[in-house]
Amino acid sequence: EDKSYKDQKIHWWSNVYGFDMSVIKQTALQEPLIDCVDPQQVVSTPCMLREINLYNVKAGGEHAQYTVPFNLSMRRQDSVHALVTYFTVDFSKCHKRTGFTTSPDAQYTHWKQTVFYLKDYFLARKSEEILGTFSMIMNPNKTKEIDFSIDVEFSGEMSSLSETLVFKLR
């Protein structure tokens, strides 16, 4: 929902100290932003994309490439500029159950959230739903390189949006 933050990080390329560097804007939009998200800017309910059992996972296994549907419900009427991902870890087999989350609502960790900016924004009312699919492909030779594809579909009372977004995390 934070338009001014997107303007700061993305749109400022249109006028960098008087120079038009807007060609860089497209490159900036293709890379997700890793940053702390203000929990007040989160306007929808969360949706779990993937659960991975670390006891069973294998290098290069099914977790390295997947596509899952998502469904987000608006908590309030607001504008939507981006999708945000984070992870939660639960150590359930310890003598004392423990874990942490990188959610915007949680206590800060050195891990942050991943922000996927939409090409355009849309307006949505409370309880309207954002639908889509989230795909991730990990580079088998460079596991820190990940490609994402996100299909977003929204058809609400005030606006609609249909976008396919492609991101490269390097």
XYZ file of C-alpha atoms in Angstrom:
170
model
C 0.000 0.000 0.000
C 3.002 2.315 0.419
C 3.047 4.368 -2.805
C 5.658 6.817 -1.503
C 8.065 3.963 -0.753
C 7.674 2.591 -4.284
C 8.240 6.097 -5.648
C 11.418 6.319 -3.561
C 12.810 2.957 -4.671
C 11.544 2.679 -8.262
C 10.082 5.827 -9.792
C 12.926 8.131 -8.792
C 14.901 6.707 -11.738
C 12.865 9.058 -13.960
C 14.694 12.053 -12.475
C 18.039 11.303 -10.817
C 19.510 14.694 -9.972
C 18.029 16.079 -13.188
C 18.966 13.104 -15.403
C 16.376 10.817 -17.024
C 17.544 7.306 -16.132
C 14.117 5.721 -16.577
C 15.597 2.835 -18.606
C 16.960 1.534 -15.290
C 13.429 1.498 -13.833
C 12.514 -1.615 -15.850
C 15.607 -3.413 -14.543
C 14.794 -2.309 -10.994
C 11.258 -3.684 -11.344
C 12.608 -7.082 -12.450
C 14.457 -7.630 -9.195
C 12.514 -8.126 -5.979
C 13.320 -5.687 -3.201
C 14.688 -7.175 0.017
C 13.717 -4.822 2.823
C 11.727 -4.434 6.028
C 8.038 -3.867 5.372
C 6.022 -1.721 7.762
C 3.220 -3.987 9.059
C 0.783 -1.072 8.702
C 1.368 -1.207 4.932
C 0.196 -4.831 4.645
C -3.417 -4.687 3.418
C -4.339 -8.362 2.948
C -4.436 -11.607 4.841
C -1.389 -13.883 4.468
C -1.401 -17.058 2.387
C 1.055 -19.931 2.836
C 2.775 -20.635 -0.457
C 4.904 -23.618 0.464
C 5.705 -25.842 3.424
C 9.065 -27.622 3.406
C 9.976 -30.380 5.826
C 13.703 -29.915 6.412
C 14.030 -33.539 7.544
C 12.997 -34.801 4.110
C 14.269 -32.148 1.710
C 16.978 -33.066 -0.788
C 19.281 -30.720 -2.699
C 17.778 -30.008 -6.106
C 14.523 -31.665 -5.048
C 10.955 -30.545 -5.595
C 11.455 -27.435 -3.426
C 13.829 -26.003 -6.057
C 11.017 -25.539 -8.593
C 7.319 -25.165 -7.919
C 4.127 -23.344 -8.873
C 1.354 -22.774 -6.347
C -1.922 -20.852 -6.385
C -2.552 -18.070 -3.903
C -5.617 -16.261 -2.614
C -5.359 -13.052 -0.579
C -8.308 -11.329 1.077
C -8.215 -7.573 1.608
C -8.281 -6.527 5.279
C -9.350 -2.981 4.423
C -10.053 -0.749 1.453
C -6.746 0.424 0.046
C -4.412 0.466 -2.929
C -2.180 -2.516 -3.716
C 1.286 -1.817 -5.139
C 3.174 -5.029 -4.359
C 3.121 -8.550 -3.006
C 5.284 -9.426 -0.009
C 6.772 -12.787 0.948
C 8.445 -13.962 4.130
C 9.213 -17.249 5.822
C 8.481 -18.924 9.122
C 10.681 -21.597 10.684
C 9.391 -24.030 13.279
C 11.878 -26.330 15.016
C 9.361 -28.884 16.215
C 11.618 -31.782 17.180
C 13.746 -29.981 19.760
C 13.366 -30.685 23.460
C 11.644 -27.298 23.588
C 9.660 -26.269 20.527
C 11.080 -23.042 19.072
C 11.195 -21.052 15.875
C 10.868 -17.606 14.353
C 9.204 -15.731 11.541
C 10.319 -12.959 9.219
C 6.751 -11.656 8.937
C 6.323 -7.870 8.893
C 4.235 -8.307 12.075
C 7.005 -10.105 13.957
C 10.027 -9.002 15.923
C 12.878 -7.898 13.649
C 15.456 -10.475 12.522
C 18.381 -9.878 10.185
C 16.261 -11.585 7.498
C 13.845 -9.242 5.832
C 10.809 -9.526 3.588
C 10.853 -9.850 -0.198
C 8.776 -7.250 -2.038
C 7.504 -7.963 -5.562
C 6.263 -4.686 -7.062
C 3.360 -4.763 -9.478
C 3.778 -2.909 -12.781
C 0.631 -0.982 -11.932
C -1.394 -0.641 -8.761
C -5.081 -1.258 -8.133
C -7.715 -0.199 -5.626
C -9.542 -2.846 -3.641
C -12.293 -2.908 -1.041
C -12.284 -4.859 2.209
C -12.936 -8.606 1.668
C -12.229 -8.512 -2.088
C -9.840 -11.256 -3.192
C -6.558 -11.205 -5.084
C -5.925 -14.465 -6.924
C -2.896 -15.786 -8.717
C -0.072 -18.257 -9.046
C 3.435 -17.987 -7.652
C 6.270 -19.866 -9.378
C 9.850 -20.243 -8.247
C 12.794 -21.819 -10.051
C 16.147 -22.098 -8.310
C 19.298 -22.157 -10.435
C 20.763 -25.664 -9.822
C 24.334 -24.376 -10.241
C 23.959 -21.178 -8.215
C 21.434 -21.766 -5.436
C 21.327 -18.073 -4.484
C 19.917 -17.235 -7.937
C 16.154 -17.609 -8.105
C 13.676 -16.777 -10.854
C 10.075 -15.960 -9.958
C 6.945 -15.686 -12.054
C 3.788 -14.310 -10.488
C 0.398 -14.183 -12.170
C -1.931 -11.716 -10.448
C -5.661 -11.525 -11.141
C -7.939 -8.997 -9.497
C -11.441 -7.951 -10.444
C -13.021 -5.670 -7.890
C -15.727 -3.086 -7.612
C -13.322 -0.121 -8.060
C -10.662 -1.572 -10.374
C -9.234 -4.681 -11.967
C -5.779 -5.958 -12.863
C -4.315 -8.913 -14.730
C -0.514 -9.093 -14.774
C 2.243 -11.619 -15.224
C 5.363 -10.503 -13.392
C 8.842 -11.947 -13.853
C 11.614 -11.373 -11.311
C 15.229 -12.437 -11.013
C 16.901 -12.530 -7.619
C 20.678 -12.449 -7.971
